[in-house]
Coordinates of C-alpha atoms in Angstrom, one line a residue:
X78 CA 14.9 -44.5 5.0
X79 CA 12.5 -42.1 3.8
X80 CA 13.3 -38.2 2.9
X81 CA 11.2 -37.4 6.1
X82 CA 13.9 -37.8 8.7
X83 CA 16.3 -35.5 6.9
X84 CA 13.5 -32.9 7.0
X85 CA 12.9 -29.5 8.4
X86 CA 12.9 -30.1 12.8
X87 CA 16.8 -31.9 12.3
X88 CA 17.7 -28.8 9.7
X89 CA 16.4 -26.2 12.3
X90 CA 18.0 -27.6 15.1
X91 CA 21.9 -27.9 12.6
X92 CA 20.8 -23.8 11.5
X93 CA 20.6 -22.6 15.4
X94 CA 23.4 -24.0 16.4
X95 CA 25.2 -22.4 13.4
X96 CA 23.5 -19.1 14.3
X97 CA 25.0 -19.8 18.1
X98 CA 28.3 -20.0 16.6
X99 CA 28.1 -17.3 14.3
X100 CA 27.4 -15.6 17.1
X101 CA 30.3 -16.6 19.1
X102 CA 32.7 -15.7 16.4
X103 CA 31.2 -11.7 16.1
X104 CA 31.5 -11.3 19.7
X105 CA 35.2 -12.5 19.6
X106 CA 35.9 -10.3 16.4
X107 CA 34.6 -7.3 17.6
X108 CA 36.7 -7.9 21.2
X109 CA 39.8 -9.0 19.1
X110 CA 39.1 -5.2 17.1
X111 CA 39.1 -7.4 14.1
X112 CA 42.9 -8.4 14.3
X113 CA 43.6 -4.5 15.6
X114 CA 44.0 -5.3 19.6
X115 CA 43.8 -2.5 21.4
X116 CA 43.2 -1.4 25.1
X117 CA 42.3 2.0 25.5
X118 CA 44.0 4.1 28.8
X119 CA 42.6 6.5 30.8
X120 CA 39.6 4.7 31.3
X121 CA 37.3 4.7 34.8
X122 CA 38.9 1.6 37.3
X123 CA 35.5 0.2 37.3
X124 CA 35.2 0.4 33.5
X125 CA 38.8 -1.4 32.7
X126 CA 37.7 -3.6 35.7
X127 CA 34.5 -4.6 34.0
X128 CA 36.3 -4.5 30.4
X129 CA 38.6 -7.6 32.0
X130 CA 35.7 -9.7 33.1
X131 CA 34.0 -9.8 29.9
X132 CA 37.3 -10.3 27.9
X133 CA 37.9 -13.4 30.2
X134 CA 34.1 -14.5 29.7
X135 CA 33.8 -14.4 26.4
X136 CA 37.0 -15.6 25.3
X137 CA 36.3 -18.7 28.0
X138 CA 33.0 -19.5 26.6
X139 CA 33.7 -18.7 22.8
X140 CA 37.4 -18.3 21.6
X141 CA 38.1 -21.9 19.4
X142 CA 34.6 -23.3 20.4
X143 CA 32.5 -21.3 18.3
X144 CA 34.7 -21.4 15.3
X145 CA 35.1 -25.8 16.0
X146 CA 31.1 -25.5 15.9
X147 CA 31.0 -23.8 13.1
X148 CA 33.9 -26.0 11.5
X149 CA 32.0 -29.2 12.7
X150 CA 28.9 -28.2 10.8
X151 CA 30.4 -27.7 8.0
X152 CA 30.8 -31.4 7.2
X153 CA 27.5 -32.2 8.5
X154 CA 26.1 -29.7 5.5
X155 CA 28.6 -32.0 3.0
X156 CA 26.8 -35.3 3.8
X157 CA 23.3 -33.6 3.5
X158 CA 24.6 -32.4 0.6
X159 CA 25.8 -35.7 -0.7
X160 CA 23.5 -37.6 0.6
X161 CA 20.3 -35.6 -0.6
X162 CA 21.9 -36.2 -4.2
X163 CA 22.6 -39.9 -3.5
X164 CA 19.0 -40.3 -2.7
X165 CA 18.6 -39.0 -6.3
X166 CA 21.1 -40.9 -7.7
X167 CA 23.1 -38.6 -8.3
X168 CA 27.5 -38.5 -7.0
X169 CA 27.7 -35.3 -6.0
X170 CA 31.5 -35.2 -5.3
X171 CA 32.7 -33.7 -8.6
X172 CA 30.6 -30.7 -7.4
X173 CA 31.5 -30.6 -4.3
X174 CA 35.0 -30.2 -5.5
X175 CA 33.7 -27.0 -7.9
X176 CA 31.7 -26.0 -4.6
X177 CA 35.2 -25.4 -3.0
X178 CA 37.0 -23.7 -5.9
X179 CA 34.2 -20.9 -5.9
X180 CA 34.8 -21.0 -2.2
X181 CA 38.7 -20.6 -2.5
X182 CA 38.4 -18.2 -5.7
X183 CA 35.4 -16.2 -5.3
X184 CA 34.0 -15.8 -1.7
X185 CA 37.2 -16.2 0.3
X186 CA 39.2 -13.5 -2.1
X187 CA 36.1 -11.0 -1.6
X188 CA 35.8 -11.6 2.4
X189 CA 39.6 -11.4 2.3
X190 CA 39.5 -8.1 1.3
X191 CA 38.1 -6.7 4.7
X192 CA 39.5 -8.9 7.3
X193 CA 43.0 -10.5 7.6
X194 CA 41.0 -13.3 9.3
X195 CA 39.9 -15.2 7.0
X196 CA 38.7 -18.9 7.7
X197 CA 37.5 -19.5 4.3
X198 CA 40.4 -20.3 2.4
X199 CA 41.5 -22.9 4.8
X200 CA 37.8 -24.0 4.7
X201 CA 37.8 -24.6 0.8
X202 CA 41.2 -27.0 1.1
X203 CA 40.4 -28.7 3.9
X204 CA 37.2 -29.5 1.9
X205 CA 38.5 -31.4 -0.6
X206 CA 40.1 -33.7 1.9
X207 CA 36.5 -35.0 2.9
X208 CA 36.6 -36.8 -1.0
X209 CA 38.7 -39.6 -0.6
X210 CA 37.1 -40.1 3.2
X211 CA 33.5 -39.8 2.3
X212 CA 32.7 -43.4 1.0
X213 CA 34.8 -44.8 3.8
X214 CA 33.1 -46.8 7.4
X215 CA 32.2 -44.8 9.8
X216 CA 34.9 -46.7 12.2
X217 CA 37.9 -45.2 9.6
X218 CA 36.6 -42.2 9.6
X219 CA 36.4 -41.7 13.1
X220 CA 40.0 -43.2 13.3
X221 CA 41.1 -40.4 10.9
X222 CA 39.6 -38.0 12.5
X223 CA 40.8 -38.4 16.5
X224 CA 44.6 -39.1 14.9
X225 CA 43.9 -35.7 12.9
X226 CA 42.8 -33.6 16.3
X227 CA 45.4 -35.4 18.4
X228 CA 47.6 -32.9 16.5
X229 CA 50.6 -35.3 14.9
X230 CA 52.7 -32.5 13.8
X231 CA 52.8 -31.1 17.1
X232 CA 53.6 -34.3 18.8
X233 CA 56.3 -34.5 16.4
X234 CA 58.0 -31.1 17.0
X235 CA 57.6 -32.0 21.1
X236 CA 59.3 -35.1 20.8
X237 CA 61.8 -33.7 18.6
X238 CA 62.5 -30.7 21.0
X239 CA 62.9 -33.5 24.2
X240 CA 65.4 -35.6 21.9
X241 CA 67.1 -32.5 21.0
X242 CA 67.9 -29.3 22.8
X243 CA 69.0 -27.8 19.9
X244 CA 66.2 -28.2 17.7
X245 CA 64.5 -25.2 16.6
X246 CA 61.2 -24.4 14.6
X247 CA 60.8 -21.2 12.8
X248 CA 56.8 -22.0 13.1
X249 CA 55.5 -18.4 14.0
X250 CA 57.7 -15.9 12.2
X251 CA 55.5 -16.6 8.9
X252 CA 52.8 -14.9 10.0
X253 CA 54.1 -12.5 12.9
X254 CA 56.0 -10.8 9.3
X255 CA 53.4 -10.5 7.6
X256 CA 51.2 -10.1 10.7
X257 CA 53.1 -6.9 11.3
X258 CA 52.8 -5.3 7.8
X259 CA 49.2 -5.7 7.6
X260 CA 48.2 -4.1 10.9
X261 CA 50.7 -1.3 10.0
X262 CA 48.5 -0.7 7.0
X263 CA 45.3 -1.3 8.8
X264 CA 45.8 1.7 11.6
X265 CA 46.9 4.3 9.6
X266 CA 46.4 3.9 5.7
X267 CA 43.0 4.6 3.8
X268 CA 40.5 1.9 2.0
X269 CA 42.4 1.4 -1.0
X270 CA 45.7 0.8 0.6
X271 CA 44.2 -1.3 3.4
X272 CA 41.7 -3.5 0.7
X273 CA 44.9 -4.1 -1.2
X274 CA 47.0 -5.0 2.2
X275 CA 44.0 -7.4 3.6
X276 CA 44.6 -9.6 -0.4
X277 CA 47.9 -9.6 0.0
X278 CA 50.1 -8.9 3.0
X279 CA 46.5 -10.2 5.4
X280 CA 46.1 -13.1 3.4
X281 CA 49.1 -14.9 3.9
X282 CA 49.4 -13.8 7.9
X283 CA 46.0 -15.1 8.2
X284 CA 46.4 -18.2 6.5
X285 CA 49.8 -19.3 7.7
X286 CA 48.4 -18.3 11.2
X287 CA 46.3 -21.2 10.8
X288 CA 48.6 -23.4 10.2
X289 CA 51.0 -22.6 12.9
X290 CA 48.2 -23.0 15.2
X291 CA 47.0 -26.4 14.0
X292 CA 43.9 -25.9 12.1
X293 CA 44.9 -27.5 9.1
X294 CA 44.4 -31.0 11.4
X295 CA 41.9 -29.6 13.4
X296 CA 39.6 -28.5 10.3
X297 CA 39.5 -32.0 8.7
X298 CA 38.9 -33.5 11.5
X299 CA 35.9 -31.1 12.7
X300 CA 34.5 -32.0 9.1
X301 CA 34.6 -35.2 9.4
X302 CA 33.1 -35.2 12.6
X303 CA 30.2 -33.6 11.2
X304 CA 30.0 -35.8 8.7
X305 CA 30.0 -38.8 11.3
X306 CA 26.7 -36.9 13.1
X307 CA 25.0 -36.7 10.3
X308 CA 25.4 -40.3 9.0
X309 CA 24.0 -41.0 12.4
X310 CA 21.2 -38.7 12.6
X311 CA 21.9 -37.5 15.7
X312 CA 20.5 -34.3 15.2
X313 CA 17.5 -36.3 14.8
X314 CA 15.4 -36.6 18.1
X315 CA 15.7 -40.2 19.1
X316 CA 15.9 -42.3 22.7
X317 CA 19.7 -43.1 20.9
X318 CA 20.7 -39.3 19.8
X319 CA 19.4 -38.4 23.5
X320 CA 21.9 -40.8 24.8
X321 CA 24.4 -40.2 22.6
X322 CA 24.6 -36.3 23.5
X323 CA 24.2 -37.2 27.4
X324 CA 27.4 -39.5 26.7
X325 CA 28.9 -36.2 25.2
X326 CA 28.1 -33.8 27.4
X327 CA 29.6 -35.9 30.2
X328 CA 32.5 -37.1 28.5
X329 CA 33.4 -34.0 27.1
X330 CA 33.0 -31.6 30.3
X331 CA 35.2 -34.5 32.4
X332 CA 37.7 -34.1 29.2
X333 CA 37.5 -30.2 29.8
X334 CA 38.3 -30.3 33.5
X335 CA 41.1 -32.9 33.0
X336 CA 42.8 -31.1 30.1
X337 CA 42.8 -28.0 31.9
X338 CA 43.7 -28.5 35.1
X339 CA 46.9 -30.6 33.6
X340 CA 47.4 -27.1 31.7
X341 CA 47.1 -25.1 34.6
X342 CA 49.1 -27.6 37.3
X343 CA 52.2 -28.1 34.8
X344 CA 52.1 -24.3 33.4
X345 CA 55.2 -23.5 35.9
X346 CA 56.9 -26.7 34.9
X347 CA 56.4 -26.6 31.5
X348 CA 57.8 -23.1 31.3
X349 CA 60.5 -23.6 33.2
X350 CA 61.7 -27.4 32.2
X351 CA 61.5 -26.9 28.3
X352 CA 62.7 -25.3 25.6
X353 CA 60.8 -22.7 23.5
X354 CA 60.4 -24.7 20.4
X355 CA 58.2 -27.8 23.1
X356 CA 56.3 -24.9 24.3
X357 CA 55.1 -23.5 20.7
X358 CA 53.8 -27.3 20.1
X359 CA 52.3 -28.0 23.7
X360 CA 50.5 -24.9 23.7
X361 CA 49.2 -25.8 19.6
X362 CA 48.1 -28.9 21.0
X363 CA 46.5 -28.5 24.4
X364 CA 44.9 -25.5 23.6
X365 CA 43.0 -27.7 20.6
X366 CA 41.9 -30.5 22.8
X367 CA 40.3 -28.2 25.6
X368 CA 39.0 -26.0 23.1
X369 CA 37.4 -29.8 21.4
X370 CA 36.2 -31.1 24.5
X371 CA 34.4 -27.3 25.8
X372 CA 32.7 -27.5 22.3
X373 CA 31.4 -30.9 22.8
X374 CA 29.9 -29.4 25.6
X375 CA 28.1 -26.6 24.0
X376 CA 27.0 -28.4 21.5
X377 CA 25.7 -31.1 23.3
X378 CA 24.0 -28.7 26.0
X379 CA 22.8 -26.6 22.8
X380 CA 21.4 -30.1 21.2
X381 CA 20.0 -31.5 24.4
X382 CA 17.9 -28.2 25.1
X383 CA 16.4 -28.3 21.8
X384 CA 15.2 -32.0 22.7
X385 CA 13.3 -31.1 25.4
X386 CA 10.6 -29.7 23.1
X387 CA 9.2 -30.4 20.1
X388 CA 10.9 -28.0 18.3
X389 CA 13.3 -25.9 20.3
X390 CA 13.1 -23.9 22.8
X391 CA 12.0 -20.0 21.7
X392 CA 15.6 -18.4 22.2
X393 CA 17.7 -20.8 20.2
X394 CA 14.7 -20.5 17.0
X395 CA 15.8 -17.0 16.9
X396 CA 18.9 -17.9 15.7
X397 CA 17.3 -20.1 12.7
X398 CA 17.6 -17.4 9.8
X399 CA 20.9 -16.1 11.4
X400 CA 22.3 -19.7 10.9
X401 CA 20.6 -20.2 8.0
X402 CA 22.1 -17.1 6.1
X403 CA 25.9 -18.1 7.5
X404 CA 27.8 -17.1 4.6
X405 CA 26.1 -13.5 4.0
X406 CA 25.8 -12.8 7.6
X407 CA 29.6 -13.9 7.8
X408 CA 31.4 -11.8 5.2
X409 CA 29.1 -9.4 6.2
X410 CA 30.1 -8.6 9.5
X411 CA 33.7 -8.5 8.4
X412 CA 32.6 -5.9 6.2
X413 CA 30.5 -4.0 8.9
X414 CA 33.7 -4.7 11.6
X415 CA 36.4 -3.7 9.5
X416 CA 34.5 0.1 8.7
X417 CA 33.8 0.7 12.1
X418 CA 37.5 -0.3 13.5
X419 CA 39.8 0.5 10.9
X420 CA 41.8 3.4 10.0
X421 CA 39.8 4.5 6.8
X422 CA 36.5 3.9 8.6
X423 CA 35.6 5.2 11.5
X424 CA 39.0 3.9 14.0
X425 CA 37.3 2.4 16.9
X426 CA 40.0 0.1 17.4
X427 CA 41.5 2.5 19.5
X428 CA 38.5 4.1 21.3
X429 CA 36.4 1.0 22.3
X430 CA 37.1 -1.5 25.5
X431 CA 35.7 -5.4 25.9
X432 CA 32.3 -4.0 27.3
X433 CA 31.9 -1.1 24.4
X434 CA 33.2 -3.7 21.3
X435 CA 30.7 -6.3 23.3
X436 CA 28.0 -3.7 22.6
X437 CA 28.8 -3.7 19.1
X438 CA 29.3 -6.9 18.2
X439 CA 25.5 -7.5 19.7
X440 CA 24.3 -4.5 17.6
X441 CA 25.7 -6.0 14.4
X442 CA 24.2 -9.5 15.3
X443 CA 20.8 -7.6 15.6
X444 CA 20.5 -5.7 12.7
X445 CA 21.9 -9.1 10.9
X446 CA 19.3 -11.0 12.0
X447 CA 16.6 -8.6 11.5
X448 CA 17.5 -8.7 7.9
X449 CA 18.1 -12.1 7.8
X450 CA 14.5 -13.1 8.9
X451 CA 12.9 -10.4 6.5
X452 CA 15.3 -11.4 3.7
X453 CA 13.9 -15.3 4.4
X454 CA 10.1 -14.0 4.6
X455 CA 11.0 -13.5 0.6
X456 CA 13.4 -15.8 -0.3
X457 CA 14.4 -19.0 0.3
X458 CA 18.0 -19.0 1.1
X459 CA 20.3 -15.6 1.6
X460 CA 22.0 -13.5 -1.3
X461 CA 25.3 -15.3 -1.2
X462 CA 24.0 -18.5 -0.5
X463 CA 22.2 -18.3 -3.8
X464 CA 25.0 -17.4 -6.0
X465 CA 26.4 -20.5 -4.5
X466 CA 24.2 -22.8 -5.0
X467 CA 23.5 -21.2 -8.3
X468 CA 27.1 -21.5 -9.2
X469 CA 26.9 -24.9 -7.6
X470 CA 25.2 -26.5 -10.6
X471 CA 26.4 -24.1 -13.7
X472 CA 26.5 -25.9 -17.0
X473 CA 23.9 -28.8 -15.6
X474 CA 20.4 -28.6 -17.4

């Protein structure tokens, strides 16, 4: 097939929907006070009413969605990636492997030392396990992939809590203690101390988070999912990608309202006929496949919408340079987030409700994208997408 399909209307359509998410994610940090929760009292009744609903909103539509989007088209970059440099006949997987070191060593340490958040390092390893599985059949890798979100571990630590009433899982005390030092550091203590806590102390909370809430399955398999869509072009207008993302918008919302009314209807029972160590895993696992199956239905809404026109509708091209700048616009907002809410910038962690943080997460997204689409009017790709790619191919003439 010729160059032409992988070309600029199926890259457009990938680089809104990454803007979308990226979007979802700023809103949810600046709610969350990056990692500083905080509710502030003596607010107006209408005011803490109003900071509720827009919690519950925005957490509904975005909380584990955008960041599986995001996730998701991350493998679909690595087979345009790979499969650009097949075309040239070049394997691009030794690279791909360096690609991830420079994210693990050199991106993720910097963004990692303003937010205790951090999804890159787990991004980086999980990387490297789309290697072995690249050259695979797209039927094995969609095996892989479903057994990989189904969660095994968790099933595992379910089944061993119904076998056993005595067995226990210390899953959630990693990062809770180191959880606890961090945000002690963050409230009170000035940049230096709070840089050098968010390397250390954040680092580990944020990354053993992760893996007591199941992301190290969940990541892989988002990537390979992405992989899978782009191997068949179905962010390629087509009669079959229109099908396809009808059959995923249908499947996934009658997934959604299955998964969670079971979690609602047995949230009594569950609590009251199993032991702590079940409900950890249940509540790992669940939450994973509702947040899956809400994505597949933003996604395919997102992807459907774009279809009706030739090349998008004008609110989702917005996003374009937003999504296509990810990485800048990404550790940037940390860095933006973590001086207006921490301790040694200006403390709004305490000050600001769900509707003010709201405000400000939209205001950050704004001035992002304005300088994302001026940046693009000169450049071709955004600062620290450059060094990457730059970095990418270092010693090759």
């Amino acid at each position: 097939m010729k160059n032409e399909t992988l070309s600029s209307p199926r890259l457009e359509v990938v680089d809104a929907l990454r803007g979308f998410a990226l979007l979802g994610i700023i809103l949810i940090h600046n709610l969350e006070h990056y990692n500083l929760y905080c509710f502030p009292e003596s607010q107006p009744a209408w005011l803490d009413a109003l900071d509720k609903g827009i919690w519950e909103t925005v957490f509904f539509l975005f909380s584990g969605k955008a960041f599986a989007t995001f996730s998701m088209l991350f493998g679909f970059s690595f087979f345009i990636q790979m499969d650009n440099q097949a075309r040239r006949g070049y394997d691009f997987r030794l690279r791909f492997a360096w690609r991830m070191v420079l994210l693990l060593c050199v991106f993720a340490q910097f963004h990692a030392l303003f937010y205790n958040g951090d999804i890159l390092v787990m991004y980086a390893l999980c990387g490297f396990m789309l290697l072995p599985v690249c050259k695979l059949s797209n039927r094995t890798v969609t095996i892989i992939a479903f057994l990989l979100l189904l969660q095994p571990f968790e099933w595992y630590r379910m089944i061993s809590a119904l076998l056993n009433p005595d067995y226990t899982t210390a899953i959630g005390s990693f990062s809770g203690a180191y959880g606890m030092k961090s945000f002690a550091v963050l409230e009170t203590e000035g940049w230096k101390e709070a840089l050098y806590s968010n390397i250390t102390d954040g680092q580990l909370f944020s990354n053993f988070w992760q893996i007591e809430n199941g992301r190290l399955f969940q990541i892989p398999a988002l990537f390979m999912f992405g992989m899978l869509l782009g191997r068949w072009k179905h962010f390629v207008k087509s009669e079959a990608s229109v099908r396809f993302w009808k059959k995923v918008l249908l499947i996934g919302g009658l997934s959604f309202i299955v998964v969670y009314t079971f979690r609602t209807q047995m949230a009594s029972f569950i609590e009251s006929h199993t032991t702590d160590s079940f409900r950890i895993a249940y509540r790992v696992a669940i939450g994973s496949y509702q947040n899956f199956c809400f994505m597949c239905v933003l996604v395919s809404l997102f992807t459907l919408l774009w279809f009706k026109t030739k090349e998008g509708f004008g609110v989702q091209r917005i996003l374009i340079p937003y999504g296509r700048m990810s990485l800048t616009n990404y550790i940037s907002q940390s860095i933006l987030g973590s001086i207006l809410y921490y301790a040694y910038g200006f403390g709004l962690w305490t000050k600001t409700g769900a509707t003010v943080s709201l405000l400000i997460g939209i205001g950050i997204f704004t001035l992002q994208l304005l300088f994302s689409r001026w940046w693009l009017t000169k450049h071709r790709q955004g600062p620290l997408e450059y060094l990457w790619k730059k970095w990418t191919w270092i010693g090759k003439k």
